Amino acid sequence: MEYEVPRLIRLQNVTKTYDNGVKALIDVTLRIKKGEFIFLVGPSGAGKSTLTKLLYREEMPDRGQIILNGKNVVRMRAREVPYLRRKIGMVFQDFRLLPRKTVAENVSFALDVIGASNKEIKRAVPAVLGMVGLKEKAAVFPGHLSGGEQQRVCVARAIVNNPILLIADEPTGNLDPGTSWELMKLFMAINRRGTSIIMATHAWDIVDRMKKRVIEMANGRIVRDEEEGAYRNEV
Ligand code: ADP
């Protein structure tokens, strides 16, 4: 009997229209298994961010079903949404760190807001800073870090809750090529520990080298979905 990997995400005929009438997603159907590493590619305005925002209920679809880890995201009550978001780590192109908090405080803040105990915070923060290679920078303020280091603080903050899914929107957009690769190695290590990753990106060299599943969007639709894909369709 074939072993079936549990499903993490199912989108069924999802359509999203913004208030201004823009159809950002049109009839999108998609399945993602636990543990997958996915590159989301396509030109600006294709609908990549909208797709990720629907997953953590920053936006609601007009039509269609969204199931994440067995939960119906569309029908979920407002009070359940924080629990959904705890399961999802987010990394952005522009870091979004708190400038007046140290590296360790930026990370512990993520645990604080979900009511973790001091004991838990004291254990988890150094562990995660060690994983991203920033143990020595725990007491430093973000403004004194390089772009690559700041992005690693963001990653630490995103994974400190052990999320099942990490969503990264253009995470290498402000990094040089060498630093971008360091970040990708970190993503691979996180993925190996079992966290699924969806990364929206224009970094074609990274996509081509990593040979992961590539989902390409254009004009609100999925136009290609390929295992071990490249940034551009080869045919
Ligand atoms: P991508 O991430 O691929 O660049 P987006 O999902 O951001 O694409 O955008 C898809 C389409 O939806 C674009 O036409 C964009 O202008 C539009 N859009 C995105 N966010 C909003 C919003 N909050 N209000 C209105 N239109 C939006």
Coordinates of C-alpha atoms and ligand atoms in Angstrom, one line a residue:
M1 CA 0.0 0.0 0.0
E2 CA 1.3 3.4 -0.9
Y3 CA 2.0 5.7 2.0
E4 CA 0.2 8.9 1.7
V5 CA 1.9 12.1 3.0
P6 CA -0.7 14.1 4.9
R7 CA -2.0 17.2 3.2
L8 CA -1.2 20.6 4.6
I9 CA -3.1 22.9 2.2
R10 CA -6.0 22.6 -0.1
L11 CA -7.4 25.4 -2.1
Q12 CA -10.5 24.6 -4.2
N13 CA -11.8 27.0 -6.8
V14 CA -10.7 30.0 -4.9
T15 CA -11.5 33.4 -6.4
K16 CA -10.5 36.7 -4.8
T17 CA -11.8 40.1 -5.9
Y18 CA -10.6 43.3 -4.1
D19 CA -13.0 46.1 -3.3
N20 CA -11.7 48.1 -6.3
G21 CA -12.9 45.3 -8.6
V22 CA -9.4 43.8 -9.3
K23 CA -9.7 40.0 -9.6
A24 CA -6.4 38.9 -7.9
L25 CA -7.2 35.2 -8.0
I26 CA -9.4 33.4 -10.4
D27 CA -10.6 29.8 -9.7
V28 CA -7.3 28.7 -8.1
T29 CA -7.1 25.0 -7.1
L30 CA -4.0 23.7 -5.4
R31 CA -2.8 21.0 -3.1
I32 CA 0.3 21.1 -0.9
K33 CA 1.6 18.2 1.2
K34 CA 3.2 18.5 4.6
G35 CA 7.0 19.1 4.3
E36 CA 7.0 20.5 0.8
F37 CA 9.2 23.4 -0.3
I38 CA 7.5 25.5 -2.9
F39 CA 8.6 28.4 -5.0
L40 CA 5.8 30.8 -6.0
V41 CA 6.9 32.7 -9.2
G42 CA 5.3 35.0 -11.7
P43 CA 5.3 38.7 -12.5
S44 CA 4.3 41.5 -10.1
G45 CA 0.6 41.6 -9.8
A46 CA 0.1 37.9 -10.6
G47 CA -1.5 37.1 -7.3
K48 CA 1.3 35.6 -5.3
S49 CA 0.9 37.8 -2.2
T50 CA -2.9 37.5 -2.3
L51 CA -2.6 33.7 -2.3
T52 CA -0.4 33.7 0.8
K53 CA -2.6 36.3 2.5
L54 CA -5.6 34.0 2.1
L55 CA -3.7 31.2 3.9
Y56 CA -3.3 33.2 7.2
R57 CA -6.6 35.0 6.7
E58 CA -5.3 38.4 6.1
E59 CA -7.8 38.4 3.2
M60 CA -11.0 36.4 2.5
P61 CA -11.9 34.8 -0.8
D62 CA -15.2 35.6 -2.5
R63 CA -15.6 32.0 -3.5
G64 CA -13.9 28.7 -2.9
Q65 CA -12.5 26.6 -0.1
I66 CA -9.3 26.9 1.9
I67 CA -8.3 24.1 4.2
L68 CA -5.0 24.4 6.2
N69 CA -4.0 21.5 8.4
G70 CA -7.5 20.2 8.4
K71 CA -9.1 23.5 9.3
N72 CA -11.5 25.4 7.2
V73 CA -9.8 28.9 7.0
V74 CA -12.8 30.6 5.4
R75 CA -15.4 29.4 7.9
M76 CA -13.1 29.8 10.9
R77 CA -14.4 32.1 13.7
A78 CA -12.5 35.4 14.3
R79 CA -11.3 34.1 17.7
E80 CA -9.7 31.1 16.1
V81 CA -7.6 33.2 13.7
P82 CA -4.7 33.9 16.2
Y83 CA -4.3 30.1 16.6
L84 CA -4.1 29.7 12.8
R85 CA -1.5 32.4 12.6
R86 CA 0.6 30.8 15.3
K87 CA 1.0 27.8 13.0
I88 CA 2.4 30.0 10.2
G89 CA 5.8 31.9 10.3
M90 CA 6.2 34.9 8.1
V91 CA 9.3 36.4 6.6
F92 CA 9.2 39.6 4.5
Q93 CA 11.5 41.3 2.1
D94 CA 11.8 44.4 4.3
F95 CA 12.5 42.5 7.6
R96 CA 9.9 44.3 9.8
L97 CA 12.0 44.1 13.0
L98 CA 11.3 46.3 16.0
P99 CA 14.1 48.9 16.0
R100 CA 14.1 49.6 19.7
K101 CA 14.3 46.0 20.7
T102 CA 17.4 43.8 20.7
V103 CA 17.7 40.7 18.6
A104 CA 16.7 38.5 21.5
E105 CA 13.8 40.8 22.4
N106 CA 12.6 40.8 18.8
V107 CA 12.4 37.0 18.9
S108 CA 11.1 36.7 22.4
F109 CA 8.3 39.2 21.6
A110 CA 6.8 36.5 19.3
L111 CA 6.6 34.1 22.2
D112 CA 5.4 36.8 24.6
V113 CA 2.4 37.7 22.6
I114 CA 1.2 34.1 22.6
G115 CA 1.6 33.8 26.4
A116 CA 4.6 31.6 26.6
S117 CA 6.2 31.3 30.1
N118 CA 9.5 33.0 31.0
K119 CA 11.0 29.5 31.3
E120 CA 9.9 28.6 27.8
I121 CA 11.2 31.9 26.4
K122 CA 14.6 31.5 28.1
R123 CA 15.0 28.1 26.6
A124 CA 13.6 28.8 23.1
V125 CA 15.3 32.1 22.2
P126 CA 18.9 31.1 22.5
A127 CA 18.2 27.8 20.8
V128 CA 16.6 29.5 17.8
L129 CA 19.3 32.2 17.7
G130 CA 21.9 29.4 17.6
M131 CA 20.1 27.8 14.7
V132 CA 20.3 30.9 12.6
G133 CA 23.9 31.6 13.7
L134 CA 23.2 34.8 15.7
K135 CA 23.8 33.7 19.3
E136 CA 26.6 36.3 19.7
K137 CA 24.3 39.1 18.5
A138 CA 21.5 38.5 21.0
A139 CA 22.0 41.9 22.8
V140 CA 22.5 43.9 19.6
F141 CA 19.9 46.3 18.1
P142 CA 18.7 45.5 14.5
G143 CA 20.2 48.8 13.2
H144 CA 23.7 47.5 14.0
L145 CA 23.3 44.3 11.9
S146 CA 23.9 43.7 8.2
G147 CA 20.9 43.0 5.9
G148 CA 21.6 39.3 6.0
E149 CA 21.8 39.2 9.8
Q150 CA 18.5 41.2 10.1
Q151 CA 16.8 38.7 7.8
R152 CA 18.1 35.8 9.9
V153 CA 16.5 37.5 13.0
C154 CA 13.3 37.6 11.1
V155 CA 13.6 33.9 10.3
A156 CA 14.4 33.2 14.0
R157 CA 11.2 35.1 15.0
A158 CA 9.2 33.3 12.3
I159 CA 10.2 29.8 13.4
V160 CA 10.5 30.2 17.2
N161 CA 6.9 28.8 17.6
N162 CA 7.7 25.8 15.5
P163 CA 5.3 26.6 12.8
I164 CA 4.0 24.0 10.3
L165 CA 4.4 26.5 7.5
L166 CA 6.9 29.2 6.7
I167 CA 5.7 31.8 4.2
A168 CA 8.4 34.0 2.8
D169 CA 7.6 36.9 0.5
E170 CA 10.7 37.9 -1.6
P171 CA 13.0 37.2 1.4
T172 CA 16.1 37.7 -0.7
G173 CA 14.9 40.9 -2.3
N174 CA 17.2 43.1 -0.3
L175 CA 20.2 40.7 0.0
D176 CA 23.3 40.2 -2.1
P177 CA 23.8 36.8 -3.9
G178 CA 26.1 35.3 -1.3
T179 CA 23.9 36.3 1.6
S180 CA 20.8 35.1 -0.3
W181 CA 22.4 31.6 -0.5
E182 CA 23.1 31.6 3.2
L183 CA 19.5 32.3 3.8
M184 CA 18.5 29.5 1.4
K185 CA 20.7 27.0 3.3
L186 CA 18.9 28.1 6.5
F187 CA 15.5 27.5 4.8
M188 CA 16.6 24.1 3.7
A189 CA 17.6 23.2 7.3
I190 CA 14.2 24.5 8.5
N191 CA 12.5 22.4 5.8
R192 CA 14.4 19.3 6.8
R193 CA 13.0 19.7 10.3
G194 CA 9.6 19.3 8.9
T195 CA 8.3 22.9 8.3
S196 CA 6.8 23.4 4.9
I197 CA 7.9 26.4 3.0
I198 CA 6.2 28.6 0.5
M199 CA 8.6 31.3 -0.9
A200 CA 7.4 33.9 -3.4
T201 CA 10.4 35.1 -5.3
H202 CA 11.9 36.7 -8.5
A203 CA 15.3 35.2 -7.7
W204 CA 15.5 32.9 -10.8
D205 CA 19.0 31.7 -10.0
I206 CA 18.0 30.3 -6.6
V207 CA 14.9 28.7 -8.1
D208 CA 16.9 27.1 -10.9
R209 CA 19.5 25.7 -8.6
M210 CA 17.3 24.3 -5.9
K211 CA 15.0 22.2 -8.1
K212 CA 12.0 22.4 -5.9
R213 CA 8.3 22.4 -6.8
V214 CA 7.6 25.6 -8.8
I215 CA 4.1 27.1 -9.0
E216 CA 3.9 29.9 -11.5
M217 CA 1.1 32.4 -11.5
A218 CA 0.0 34.9 -14.1
N219 CA -3.1 37.2 -14.0
G220 CA -4.6 35.5 -11.0
R221 CA -4.3 31.9 -12.2
I222 CA -1.8 29.1 -11.8
V223 CA -0.2 28.6 -15.2
R224 CA 2.4 26.0 -14.2
D225 CA 2.9 23.6 -11.4
E226 CA 6.0 21.5 -11.7
E227 CA 8.1 19.2 -9.4
E228 CA 11.8 20.0 -9.5
G229 CA 11.0 23.0 -11.7
A230 CA 12.9 26.0 -13.0
Y231 CA 12.1 29.7 -12.8
R232 CA 11.0 29.7 -16.4
N233 CA 9.1 27.1 -18.3
E234 CA 11.6 25.2 -20.4
V235 CA 9.2 24.3 -23.2
Ligands
ADP1 P1 2.0 39.7 -6.6 O1 2.2 39.3 -5.1 O2 2.1 38.5 -7.5 O3 2.8 40.9 -7.0 P2 -0.6 40.6 -5.6 O4 -1.3 39.4 -5.0 O5 0.1 41.6 -4.7 O6 0.4 40.1 -6.7 O7 -1.6 41.4 -6.5 C1 -2.5 40.8 -7.4 C2 -3.5 41.9 -8.0 O8 -4.3 42.4 -6.9 C3 -2.7 43.1 -8.5 O9 -3.5 43.6 -9.6 C4 -2.8 44.1 -7.4 O10 -2.7 45.4 -7.8 C5 -4.1 43.8 -6.7 N1 -4.1 44.0 -5.3 C6 -3.3 43.5 -4.3 N2 -3.7 43.9 -3.1 C7 -4.7 44.7 -3.3 C8 -5.6 45.5 -2.4 N3 -5.4 45.5 -1.0 N4 -6.6 46.2 -2.9 C9 -6.8 46.3 -4.2 N5 -6.1 45.6 -5.1 C10 -5.0 44.8 -4.7

